[in-house]
Amino acid sequence: ELDKESISKYVSGLQQADGSFFGDRWGEVDTRFSYIALNTLALLGRLDAVDMSKAVDFVLQCVNFDGAFGVVPGAESHAGQTFCCVGALAIAGKLDQIDVDLLGWWLAERQLPSGGLNGRPQKLPDVCYSWWVLSSLGMLDRLEWINKEKLISFILQCQDPDAGGIADRPDDRADVYHTFFGVAGGSLFGGPP
């Protein structure tokens, strides 16, 4: 049986005075760790083990002018980090603290003419962002802001007809990472692509 108290103590011990969380004893700070810490404690029913107000304040310091989030305050907006921050705020019950339409617009702009999604402006589409972008839009109740048919078509174009897996882009080599995120992202529309 898991020692919930010990795990809660470990995770809460990683919270810093500014509300951020170290990823480990070496001290890297990143909004991924805020999400992971809060999600772990939520699963254990121990959100009371940390200073939630400071945790939320740190995440909100990472929001940028475009409504999206970076790894730390002042860092470039990125869809993966945005998922972590939106997820952390959802766990904390604080989605009302963000401009949902501004962030939703930034996320919707990640869809390219190919139908695929990128993680930040001026980058190529990548199947993994089917999850990072769609799950964020889902938490914001803005899933319909993505063209479902075009995204599903992109995901299917990335499937290897021989091996069966899904790659990051059409004609690239399939791998388990992109296979998972392609299936997971597509499932947010109500079933596998």
Short mmCIF file of N, CA and C in Angstrom, two decimals:
data_model
loop_
_atom_site.label_atom_id
_atom_site.label_comp_id
_atom_site.label_asym_id
_atom_site.label_seq_id
_atom_site.Cartn_x
_atom_site.Cartn_y
_atom_site.Cartn_z
N GLU A 1 0.85 -1.19 0.00
CA GLU A 1 0.00 0.00 0.00
C GLU A 1 0.89 1.24 0.00
N LEU A 2 0.46 2.24 -0.79
CA LEU A 2 1.20 3.49 -0.84
C LEU A 2 1.19 4.20 0.50
N ASP A 3 2.31 4.75 0.86
CA ASP A 3 2.40 5.58 2.06
C ASP A 3 2.05 7.01 1.64
N LYS A 4 0.76 7.31 1.65
CA LYS A 4 0.28 8.61 1.19
C LYS A 4 0.89 9.77 1.96
N GLU A 5 1.07 9.59 3.24
CA GLU A 5 1.64 10.65 4.07
C GLU A 5 3.08 10.95 3.66
N SER A 6 3.85 9.90 3.44
CA SER A 6 5.24 10.07 3.03
C SER A 6 5.34 10.73 1.65
N ILE A 7 4.50 10.29 0.73
CA ILE A 7 4.51 10.88 -0.61
C ILE A 7 4.09 12.34 -0.54
N SER A 8 3.05 12.63 0.21
CA SER A 8 2.57 14.01 0.36
C SER A 8 3.66 14.90 0.96
N LYS A 9 4.36 14.37 1.95
CA LYS A 9 5.45 15.13 2.58
C LYS A 9 6.57 15.39 1.58
N TYR A 10 6.92 14.37 0.79
CA TYR A 10 7.97 14.53 -0.22
C TYR A 10 7.58 15.62 -1.22
N VAL A 11 6.37 15.51 -1.78
CA VAL A 11 5.93 16.48 -2.79
C VAL A 11 5.84 17.88 -2.19
N SER A 12 5.26 18.01 -1.01
CA SER A 12 5.13 19.34 -0.41
C SER A 12 6.50 19.93 -0.08
N GLY A 13 7.48 19.08 0.20
CA GLY A 13 8.84 19.54 0.47
C GLY A 13 9.53 20.12 -0.75
N LEU A 14 8.98 19.88 -1.93
CA LEU A 14 9.55 20.43 -3.16
C LEU A 14 9.00 21.82 -3.49
N GLN A 15 7.95 22.25 -2.76
CA GLN A 15 7.39 23.58 -3.02
C GLN A 15 8.32 24.64 -2.47
N GLN A 16 8.52 25.68 -3.28
CA GLN A 16 9.41 26.79 -2.91
C GLN A 16 8.61 27.97 -2.38
N ALA A 17 9.29 28.93 -1.82
CA ALA A 17 8.64 30.09 -1.20
C ALA A 17 7.76 30.86 -2.18
N ASP A 18 8.13 30.85 -3.47
CA ASP A 18 7.34 31.58 -4.47
C ASP A 18 6.16 30.76 -4.99
N GLY A 19 5.98 29.54 -4.48
CA GLY A 19 4.87 28.69 -4.90
C GLY A 19 5.24 27.68 -5.96
N SER A 20 6.40 27.85 -6.59
CA SER A 20 6.86 26.89 -7.61
C SER A 20 7.27 25.58 -6.94
N PHE A 21 7.56 24.59 -7.76
CA PHE A 21 8.02 23.30 -7.26
C PHE A 21 9.32 22.92 -7.96
N PHE A 22 10.27 22.43 -7.19
CA PHE A 22 11.45 21.80 -7.77
C PHE A 22 11.01 20.46 -8.34
N GLY A 23 11.68 20.04 -9.40
CA GLY A 23 11.39 18.73 -9.97
C GLY A 23 12.05 17.61 -9.17
N ASP A 24 13.14 17.95 -8.48
CA ASP A 24 13.88 16.97 -7.70
C ASP A 24 14.83 17.73 -6.78
N ARG A 25 15.71 17.03 -6.14
CA ARG A 25 16.60 17.68 -5.16
C ARG A 25 17.62 18.62 -5.79
N TRP A 26 17.76 18.57 -7.14
CA TRP A 26 18.74 19.43 -7.80
C TRP A 26 18.18 20.80 -8.12
N GLY A 27 16.87 20.98 -7.96
CA GLY A 27 16.30 22.32 -7.95
C GLY A 27 15.82 22.92 -9.24
N GLU A 28 15.62 22.15 -10.28
CA GLU A 28 15.05 22.73 -11.51
C GLU A 28 13.60 23.13 -11.26
N VAL A 29 13.24 24.35 -11.68
CA VAL A 29 11.87 24.85 -11.56
C VAL A 29 11.27 24.93 -12.95
N ASP A 30 10.02 24.50 -13.06
CA ASP A 30 9.35 24.44 -14.36
C ASP A 30 7.87 24.21 -14.06
N THR A 31 7.00 24.80 -14.86
CA THR A 31 5.56 24.64 -14.62
C THR A 31 5.10 23.19 -14.77
N ARG A 32 5.88 22.35 -15.44
CA ARG A 32 5.53 20.92 -15.47
C ARG A 32 5.47 20.37 -14.05
N PHE A 33 6.40 20.80 -13.22
CA PHE A 33 6.47 20.29 -11.86
C PHE A 33 5.31 20.81 -11.01
N SER A 34 4.84 22.02 -11.30
CA SER A 34 3.65 22.52 -10.60
C SER A 34 2.46 21.62 -10.90
N TYR A 35 2.26 21.30 -12.17
CA TYR A 35 1.15 20.42 -12.56
C TYR A 35 1.31 19.03 -11.94
N ILE A 36 2.49 18.47 -12.07
CA ILE A 36 2.72 17.11 -11.57
C ILE A 36 2.52 17.05 -10.06
N ALA A 37 3.03 18.04 -9.34
CA ALA A 37 2.89 18.06 -7.88
C ALA A 37 1.41 18.14 -7.48
N LEU A 38 0.69 19.07 -8.10
CA LEU A 38 -0.73 19.23 -7.75
C LEU A 38 -1.54 18.01 -8.17
N ASN A 39 -1.23 17.44 -9.31
CA ASN A 39 -1.96 16.25 -9.76
C ASN A 39 -1.69 15.07 -8.82
N THR A 40 -0.45 14.90 -8.42
CA THR A 40 -0.11 13.82 -7.48
C THR A 40 -0.89 13.98 -6.18
N LEU A 41 -0.86 15.18 -5.64
CA LEU A 41 -1.56 15.42 -4.38
C LEU A 41 -3.07 15.29 -4.53
N ALA A 42 -3.61 15.70 -5.68
CA ALA A 42 -5.05 15.54 -5.92
C ALA A 42 -5.42 14.06 -5.95
N LEU A 43 -4.59 13.26 -6.61
CA LEU A 43 -4.86 11.82 -6.66
C LEU A 43 -4.82 11.18 -5.28
N LEU A 44 -3.98 11.73 -4.42
CA LEU A 44 -3.87 11.22 -3.05
C LEU A 44 -4.88 11.85 -2.09
N GLY A 45 -5.64 12.84 -2.59
CA GLY A 45 -6.57 13.54 -1.73
C GLY A 45 -5.88 14.41 -0.70
N ARG A 46 -4.72 14.97 -1.07
CA ARG A 46 -3.90 15.73 -0.11
C ARG A 46 -3.48 17.10 -0.63
N LEU A 47 -4.35 17.78 -1.34
CA LEU A 47 -4.03 19.13 -1.80
C LEU A 47 -3.77 20.08 -0.64
N ASP A 48 -4.23 19.73 0.53
CA ASP A 48 -4.00 20.54 1.72
C ASP A 48 -2.54 20.51 2.18
N ALA A 49 -1.72 19.66 1.58
CA ALA A 49 -0.32 19.52 2.00
C ALA A 49 0.57 20.66 1.50
N VAL A 50 0.05 21.47 0.56
CA VAL A 50 0.87 22.56 0.01
C VAL A 50 0.11 23.87 0.14
N ASP A 51 0.85 24.95 -0.10
CA ASP A 51 0.24 26.28 -0.10
C ASP A 51 -0.36 26.50 -1.49
N MET A 52 -1.66 26.19 -1.62
CA MET A 52 -2.32 26.27 -2.92
C MET A 52 -2.35 27.69 -3.46
N SER A 53 -2.52 28.66 -2.60
CA SER A 53 -2.56 30.05 -3.04
C SER A 53 -1.25 30.44 -3.72
N LYS A 54 -0.14 30.07 -3.10
CA LYS A 54 1.18 30.38 -3.69
C LYS A 54 1.41 29.56 -4.96
N ALA A 55 0.95 28.32 -4.98
CA ALA A 55 1.10 27.48 -6.18
C ALA A 55 0.36 28.11 -7.35
N VAL A 56 -0.85 28.57 -7.11
CA VAL A 56 -1.65 29.22 -8.15
C VAL A 56 -0.99 30.53 -8.57
N ASP A 57 -0.52 31.32 -7.62
CA ASP A 57 0.14 32.58 -7.95
C ASP A 57 1.34 32.36 -8.85
N PHE A 58 2.15 31.33 -8.57
CA PHE A 58 3.31 31.07 -9.42
C PHE A 58 2.88 30.74 -10.84
N VAL A 59 1.90 29.86 -10.98
CA VAL A 59 1.42 29.49 -12.32
C VAL A 59 0.91 30.73 -13.05
N LEU A 60 0.17 31.57 -12.38
CA LEU A 60 -0.37 32.77 -13.03
C LEU A 60 0.72 33.76 -13.41
N GLN A 61 1.86 33.73 -12.74
CA GLN A 61 2.99 34.58 -13.12
C GLN A 61 3.60 34.14 -14.46
N CYS A 62 3.27 32.92 -14.88
CA CYS A 62 3.85 32.37 -16.11
C CYS A 62 2.99 32.64 -17.35
N VAL A 63 1.86 33.33 -17.16
CA VAL A 63 1.01 33.66 -18.30
C VAL A 63 1.63 34.83 -19.06
N ASN A 64 1.52 34.78 -20.39
CA ASN A 64 2.09 35.80 -21.26
C ASN A 64 1.01 36.68 -21.86
N PHE A 65 1.42 37.70 -22.59
CA PHE A 65 0.50 38.66 -23.21
C PHE A 65 -0.52 37.99 -24.13
N ASP A 66 -0.15 36.82 -24.68
CA ASP A 66 -1.02 36.12 -25.62
C ASP A 66 -2.01 35.19 -24.91
N GLY A 67 -1.93 35.14 -23.58
CA GLY A 67 -2.83 34.30 -22.80
C GLY A 67 -2.30 32.91 -22.51
N ALA A 68 -1.22 32.52 -23.19
CA ALA A 68 -0.63 31.19 -23.00
C ALA A 68 0.47 31.26 -21.95
N PHE A 69 1.07 30.10 -21.65
CA PHE A 69 2.01 29.98 -20.54
C PHE A 69 3.38 29.48 -20.98
N GLY A 70 4.40 29.88 -20.22
CA GLY A 70 5.75 29.40 -20.41
C GLY A 70 6.21 28.54 -19.24
N VAL A 71 7.45 28.09 -19.30
CA VAL A 71 7.99 27.20 -18.25
C VAL A 71 8.21 27.91 -16.93
N VAL A 72 8.54 29.19 -17.01
CA VAL A 72 8.74 30.04 -15.84
C VAL A 72 8.26 31.45 -16.23
N PRO A 73 8.10 32.36 -15.28
CA PRO A 73 7.69 33.71 -15.65
C PRO A 73 8.62 34.32 -16.70
N GLY A 74 8.02 34.88 -17.75
CA GLY A 74 8.78 35.52 -18.81
C GLY A 74 9.22 34.60 -19.93
N ALA A 75 9.01 33.30 -19.80
CA ALA A 75 9.44 32.36 -20.84
C ALA A 75 8.39 32.30 -21.97
N GLU A 76 8.84 31.90 -23.13
CA GLU A 76 8.00 31.81 -24.32
C GLU A 76 6.80 30.90 -24.10
N SER A 77 5.67 31.31 -24.65
CA SER A 77 4.47 30.48 -24.59
C SER A 77 4.67 29.20 -25.37
N HIS A 78 4.17 28.11 -24.82
CA HIS A 78 4.32 26.80 -25.43
C HIS A 78 3.09 25.96 -25.09
N ALA A 79 2.59 25.20 -26.05
CA ALA A 79 1.36 24.44 -25.84
C ALA A 79 1.51 23.38 -24.75
N GLY A 80 2.65 22.74 -24.66
CA GLY A 80 2.85 21.73 -23.62
C GLY A 80 2.83 22.35 -22.23
N GLN A 81 3.49 23.49 -22.08
CA GLN A 81 3.50 24.19 -20.80
C GLN A 81 2.11 24.74 -20.49
N THR A 82 1.41 25.17 -21.53
CA THR A 82 0.06 25.68 -21.34
C THR A 82 -0.83 24.58 -20.78
N PHE A 83 -0.70 23.35 -21.31
CA PHE A 83 -1.46 22.22 -20.76
C PHE A 83 -1.16 22.08 -19.26
N CYS A 84 0.12 22.13 -18.90
CA CYS A 84 0.49 21.95 -17.49
C CYS A 84 -0.12 23.03 -16.62
N CYS A 85 -0.09 24.27 -17.08
CA CYS A 85 -0.62 25.37 -16.29
C CYS A 85 -2.14 25.34 -16.21
N VAL A 86 -2.80 25.07 -17.33
CA VAL A 86 -4.25 24.98 -17.32
C VAL A 86 -4.67 23.80 -16.44
N GLY A 87 -3.96 22.69 -16.54
CA GLY A 87 -4.26 21.54 -15.70
C GLY A 87 -4.08 21.84 -14.22
N ALA A 88 -3.01 22.53 -13.88
CA ALA A 88 -2.77 22.90 -12.48
C ALA A 88 -3.88 23.81 -11.97
N LEU A 89 -4.27 24.79 -12.79
CA LEU A 89 -5.33 25.71 -12.39
C LEU A 89 -6.68 24.99 -12.29
N ALA A 90 -6.92 24.03 -13.17
CA ALA A 90 -8.16 23.25 -13.11
C ALA A 90 -8.21 22.45 -11.80
N ILE A 91 -7.10 21.82 -11.45
CA ILE A 91 -7.04 21.06 -10.19
C ILE A 91 -7.30 21.97 -9.00
N ALA A 92 -6.76 23.20 -9.07
CA ALA A 92 -6.92 24.16 -7.98
C ALA A 92 -8.28 24.84 -7.99
N GLY A 93 -9.07 24.59 -9.03
CA GLY A 93 -10.37 25.25 -9.15
C GLY A 93 -10.25 26.73 -9.46
N LYS A 94 -9.21 27.10 -10.22
CA LYS A 94 -8.94 28.51 -10.47
C LYS A 94 -8.89 28.87 -11.96
N LEU A 95 -9.61 28.14 -12.80
CA LEU A 95 -9.64 28.50 -14.22
C LEU A 95 -10.25 29.87 -14.44
N ASP A 96 -11.01 30.36 -13.48
CA ASP A 96 -11.61 31.68 -13.60
C ASP A 96 -10.57 32.80 -13.52
N GLN A 97 -9.34 32.46 -13.20
CA GLN A 97 -8.26 33.44 -13.08
C GLN A 97 -7.58 33.75 -14.41
N ILE A 98 -7.96 33.05 -15.47
CA ILE A 98 -7.33 33.28 -16.77
C ILE A 98 -8.36 33.79 -17.78
N ASP A 99 -7.86 34.45 -18.83
CA ASP A 99 -8.71 34.92 -19.92
C ASP A 99 -8.92 33.73 -20.86
N VAL A 100 -10.02 33.04 -20.67
CA VAL A 100 -10.28 31.79 -21.38
C VAL A 100 -10.35 32.01 -22.89
N ASP A 101 -10.99 33.09 -23.33
CA ASP A 101 -11.11 33.32 -24.77
C ASP A 101 -9.77 33.70 -25.40
N LEU A 102 -8.97 34.51 -24.72
CA LEU A 102 -7.64 34.86 -25.24
C LEU A 102 -6.78 33.61 -25.36
N LEU A 103 -6.75 32.80 -24.31
CA LEU A 103 -5.96 31.57 -24.35
C LEU A 103 -6.54 30.60 -25.38
N GLY A 104 -7.86 30.48 -25.43
CA GLY A 104 -8.48 29.61 -26.42
C GLY A 104 -8.12 30.01 -27.84
N TRP A 105 -8.07 31.31 -28.09
CA TRP A 105 -7.69 31.80 -29.42
C TRP A 105 -6.24 31.41 -29.73
N TRP A 106 -5.33 31.60 -28.78
CA TRP A 106 -3.93 31.24 -29.00
C TRP A 106 -3.82 29.74 -29.30
N LEU A 107 -4.54 28.93 -28.56
CA LEU A 107 -4.51 27.48 -28.78
C LEU A 107 -5.10 27.13 -30.14
N ALA A 108 -6.21 27.76 -30.51
CA ALA A 108 -6.83 27.48 -31.81
C ALA A 108 -5.91 27.89 -32.96
N GLU A 109 -5.12 28.92 -32.76
CA GLU A 109 -4.16 29.35 -33.78
C GLU A 109 -3.03 28.35 -34.00
N ARG A 110 -2.93 27.36 -33.15
CA ARG A 110 -1.92 26.33 -33.33
C ARG A 110 -2.28 25.40 -34.49
N GLN A 111 -3.54 25.44 -34.97
CA GLN A 111 -3.92 24.59 -36.10
C GLN A 111 -3.45 25.23 -37.39
N LEU A 112 -2.72 24.44 -38.16
CA LEU A 112 -2.12 24.89 -39.41
C LEU A 112 -2.97 24.44 -40.59
N PRO A 113 -2.70 24.97 -41.80
CA PRO A 113 -3.49 24.56 -42.97
C PRO A 113 -3.51 23.05 -43.21
N SER A 114 -2.48 22.34 -42.78
CA SER A 114 -2.43 20.88 -42.94
C SER A 114 -3.45 20.18 -42.04
N GLY A 115 -3.99 20.91 -41.06
CA GLY A 115 -4.89 20.32 -40.07
C GLY A 115 -4.19 19.96 -38.78
N GLY A 116 -2.85 19.79 -38.85
CA GLY A 116 -2.07 19.46 -37.66
C GLY A 116 -1.90 20.68 -36.76
N LEU A 117 -1.40 20.43 -35.58
CA LEU A 117 -1.20 21.48 -34.58
C LEU A 117 0.28 21.62 -34.26
N ASN A 118 0.71 22.86 -33.98
CA ASN A 118 2.07 23.06 -33.51
C ASN A 118 2.05 23.52 -32.07
N GLY A 119 3.21 23.55 -31.45
CA GLY A 119 3.29 23.90 -30.04
C GLY A 119 3.53 25.37 -29.79
N ARG A 120 3.97 26.07 -30.83
CA ARG A 120 4.20 27.51 -30.74
C ARG A 120 4.28 28.07 -32.15
N PRO A 121 4.13 29.37 -32.30
CA PRO A 121 4.12 29.97 -33.64
C PRO A 121 5.40 29.67 -34.44
N GLN A 122 5.20 29.55 -35.74
CA GLN A 122 6.30 29.37 -36.70
C GLN A 122 6.96 28.00 -36.63
N LYS A 123 6.31 27.03 -36.00
CA LYS A 123 6.86 25.68 -35.92
C LYS A 123 6.01 24.74 -36.78
N LEU A 124 6.58 23.59 -37.11
CA LEU A 124 5.87 22.59 -37.90
C LEU A 124 4.80 21.89 -37.06
N PRO A 125 3.80 21.32 -37.71
CA PRO A 125 2.81 20.55 -36.95
C PRO A 125 3.44 19.28 -36.40
N ASP A 126 2.89 18.78 -35.31
CA ASP A 126 3.38 17.58 -34.67
C ASP A 126 2.18 16.91 -34.00
N VAL A 127 2.01 15.63 -34.27
CA VAL A 127 0.86 14.88 -33.75
C VAL A 127 0.73 15.00 -32.23
N CYS A 128 1.83 15.10 -31.50
CA CYS A 128 1.73 15.14 -30.04
C CYS A 128 0.89 16.31 -29.56
N TYR A 129 0.87 17.40 -30.34
CA TYR A 129 0.08 18.55 -29.91
C TYR A 129 -1.42 18.32 -30.08
N SER A 130 -1.78 17.21 -30.71
CA SER A 130 -3.19 16.84 -30.72
C SER A 130 -3.68 16.68 -29.29
N TRP A 131 -2.82 16.16 -28.43
CA TRP A 131 -3.19 16.04 -27.01
C TRP A 131 -3.01 17.35 -26.26
N TRP A 132 -1.83 17.94 -26.34
CA TRP A 132 -1.52 19.11 -25.51
C TRP A 132 -2.49 20.26 -25.79
N VAL A 133 -2.79 20.50 -27.07
CA VAL A 133 -3.69 21.61 -27.42
C VAL A 133 -5.14 21.23 -27.13
N LEU A 134 -5.58 20.05 -27.61
CA LEU A 134 -6.98 19.68 -27.44
C LEU A 134 -7.36 19.51 -25.97
N SER A 135 -6.51 18.91 -25.18
CA SER A 135 -6.87 18.73 -23.77
C SER A 135 -6.98 20.08 -23.06
N SER A 136 -6.11 21.03 -23.43
CA SER A 136 -6.23 22.38 -22.86
C SER A 136 -7.54 23.02 -23.28
N LEU A 137 -7.86 22.94 -24.56
CA LEU A 137 -9.13 23.49 -25.04
C LEU A 137 -10.32 22.80 -24.38
N GLY A 138 -10.20 21.50 -24.14
CA GLY A 138 -11.26 20.77 -23.47
C GLY A 138 -11.49 21.29 -22.06
N MET A 139 -10.40 21.56 -21.33
CA MET A 139 -10.54 22.09 -19.97
C MET A 139 -11.17 23.48 -19.98
N LEU A 140 -10.97 24.20 -21.10
CA LEU A 140 -11.53 25.55 -21.22
C LEU A 140 -12.91 25.55 -21.86
N ASP A 141 -13.42 24.37 -22.19
CA ASP A 141 -14.71 24.23 -22.86
C ASP A 141 -14.71 24.95 -24.21
N ARG A 142 -13.62 24.78 -24.96
CA ARG A 142 -13.47 25.42 -26.27
C ARG A 142 -12.99 24.40 -27.33
N LEU A 143 -13.27 23.15 -27.12
CA LEU A 143 -12.81 22.10 -28.03
C LEU A 143 -13.28 22.32 -29.46
N GLU A 144 -14.45 22.90 -29.61
CA GLU A 144 -15.02 23.12 -30.95
C GLU A 144 -14.27 24.19 -31.74
N TRP A 145 -13.30 24.84 -31.13
CA TRP A 145 -12.53 25.86 -31.83
C TRP A 145 -11.48 25.26 -32.76
N ILE A 146 -11.34 23.94 -32.74
CA ILE A 146 -10.42 23.23 -33.64
C ILE A 146 -11.24 22.53 -34.72
N ASN A 147 -10.73 22.55 -35.94
CA ASN A 147 -11.40 21.84 -37.04
C ASN A 147 -11.11 20.34 -36.87
N LYS A 148 -12.10 19.64 -36.37
CA LYS A 148 -11.96 18.21 -36.05
C LYS A 148 -11.59 17.40 -37.28
N GLU A 149 -12.29 17.59 -38.37
CA GLU A 149 -12.05 16.77 -39.57
C GLU A 149 -10.63 16.95 -40.09
N LYS A 150 -10.15 18.19 -40.11
CA LYS A 150 -8.79 18.44 -40.60
C LYS A 150 -7.74 17.82 -39.67
N LEU A 151 -7.97 17.90 -38.36
CA LEU A 151 -7.00 17.32 -37.42
C LEU A 151 -6.99 15.80 -37.53
N ILE A 152 -8.15 15.19 -37.57
CA ILE A 152 -8.21 13.73 -37.70
C ILE A 152 -7.54 13.29 -39.00
N SER A 153 -7.77 14.03 -40.07
CA SER A 153 -7.12 13.71 -41.35
C SER A 153 -5.60 13.77 -41.21
N PHE A 154 -5.09 14.81 -40.51
CA PHE A 154 -3.64 14.93 -40.30
C PHE A 154 -3.11 13.74 -39.51
N ILE A 155 -3.79 13.38 -38.43
CA ILE A 155 -3.34 12.25 -37.61
C ILE A 155 -3.29 10.98 -38.46
N LEU A 156 -4.32 10.76 -39.26
CA LEU A 156 -4.36 9.55 -40.10
C LEU A 156 -3.26 9.55 -41.16
N GLN A 157 -2.89 10.73 -41.66
CA GLN A 157 -1.79 10.82 -42.63
C GLN A 157 -0.45 10.46 -41.99
N CYS A 158 -0.38 10.56 -40.67
CA CYS A 158 0.86 10.27 -39.94
C CYS A 158 0.97 8.80 -39.55
N GLN A 159 -0.08 8.04 -39.80
CA GLN A 159 -0.05 6.61 -39.47
C GLN A 159 0.77 5.85 -40.50
N ASP A 160 1.63 4.99 -40.02
CA ASP A 160 2.46 4.15 -40.89
C ASP A 160 1.58 3.00 -41.39
N PRO A 161 1.37 2.93 -42.71
CA PRO A 161 0.47 1.89 -43.24
C PRO A 161 1.01 0.47 -43.06
N ASP A 162 2.31 0.34 -42.89
CA ASP A 162 2.91 -0.99 -42.71
C ASP A 162 3.07 -1.36 -41.24
N ALA A 163 3.68 -0.46 -40.45
CA ALA A 163 3.95 -0.75 -39.04
C ALA A 163 2.74 -0.47 -38.15
N GLY A 164 1.88 0.46 -38.58
CA GLY A 164 0.66 0.74 -37.83
C GLY A 164 0.76 1.86 -36.81
N GLY A 165 1.96 2.25 -36.45
CA GLY A 165 2.10 3.33 -35.47
C GLY A 165 1.86 4.68 -36.09
N ILE A 166 1.98 5.71 -35.28
CA ILE A 166 1.78 7.09 -35.73
C ILE A 166 3.08 7.86 -35.51
N ALA A 167 3.44 8.67 -36.50
CA ALA A 167 4.65 9.50 -36.44
C ALA A 167 4.28 10.93 -36.07
N ASP A 168 5.28 11.77 -35.89
CA ASP A 168 5.04 13.18 -35.61
C ASP A 168 4.42 13.90 -36.81
N ARG A 169 4.86 13.51 -38.02
CA ARG A 169 4.40 14.11 -39.27
C ARG A 169 4.29 13.03 -40.35
N PRO A 170 3.55 13.31 -41.41
CA PRO A 170 3.47 12.33 -42.49
C PRO A 170 4.87 11.97 -43.01
N ASP A 171 5.05 10.71 -43.32
CA ASP A 171 6.28 10.17 -43.90
C ASP A 171 7.47 10.11 -42.94
N ASP A 172 7.27 10.40 -41.66
CA ASP A 172 8.32 10.21 -40.66
C ASP A 172 8.12 8.83 -40.02
N ARG A 173 9.09 8.41 -39.25
CA ARG A 173 9.03 7.10 -38.60
C ARG A 173 8.09 7.12 -37.40
N ALA A 174 7.22 6.14 -37.32
CA ALA A 174 6.28 6.03 -36.21
C ALA A 174 7.03 5.70 -34.92
N ASP A 175 6.49 6.14 -33.79
CA ASP A 175 7.03 5.81 -32.49
C ASP A 175 5.89 5.76 -31.49
N VAL A 176 6.15 5.18 -30.33
CA VAL A 176 5.09 4.97 -29.34
C VAL A 176 4.61 6.30 -28.75
N TYR A 177 5.50 7.26 -28.61
CA TYR A 177 5.13 8.58 -28.07
C TYR A 177 4.05 9.23 -28.92
N HIS A 178 4.31 9.36 -30.21
CA HIS A 178 3.34 10.01 -31.10
C HIS A 178 2.11 9.14 -31.33
N THR A 179 2.28 7.83 -31.28
CA THR A 179 1.12 6.94 -31.39
C THR A 179 0.17 7.20 -30.22
N PHE A 180 0.73 7.25 -29.01
CA PHE A 180 -0.11 7.52 -27.84
C PHE A 180 -0.81 8.86 -27.96
N PHE A 181 -0.06 9.93 -28.25
CA PHE A 181 -0.66 11.26 -28.25
C PHE A 181 -1.62 11.46 -29.42
N GLY A 182 -1.39 10.78 -30.54
CA GLY A 182 -2.36 10.83 -31.63
C GLY A 182 -3.67 10.20 -31.25
N VAL A 183 -3.59 9.03 -30.64
CA VAL A 183 -4.80 8.32 -30.19
C VAL A 183 -5.47 9.09 -29.06
N ALA A 184 -4.68 9.56 -28.08
CA ALA A 184 -5.24 10.30 -26.95
C ALA A 184 -5.90 11.60 -27.40
N GLY A 185 -5.22 12.34 -28.28
CA GLY A 185 -5.80 13.59 -28.77
C GLY A 185 -7.09 13.34 -29.54
N GLY A 186 -7.04 12.38 -30.45
CA GLY A 186 -8.24 12.07 -31.22
C GLY A 186 -9.39 11.60 -30.34
N SER A 187 -9.08 10.95 -29.23
CA SER A 187 -10.13 10.44 -28.35
C SER A 187 -10.92 11.57 -27.70
N LEU A 188 -10.34 12.75 -27.63
CA LEU A 188 -11.04 13.88 -27.02
C LEU A 188 -12.22 14.33 -27.88
N PHE A 189 -12.26 13.87 -29.12
CA PHE A 189 -13.40 14.13 -29.99
C PHE A 189 -14.46 13.06 -29.85
N GLY A 190 -14.28 12.12 -28.92
CA GLY A 190 -15.30 11.12 -28.67
C GLY A 190 -14.93 9.70 -29.07
N GLY A 191 -13.70 9.48 -29.51
CA GLY A 191 -13.26 8.14 -29.87
C GLY A 191 -11.95 8.23 -30.62
N PRO A 192 -11.29 7.11 -30.83
CA PRO A 192 -10.03 7.15 -31.57
C PRO A 192 -10.23 7.75 -32.96
N PRO A 193 -9.19 8.33 -33.52
CA PRO A 193 -9.31 8.96 -34.87
C PRO A 193 -9.81 7.97 -35.91
#
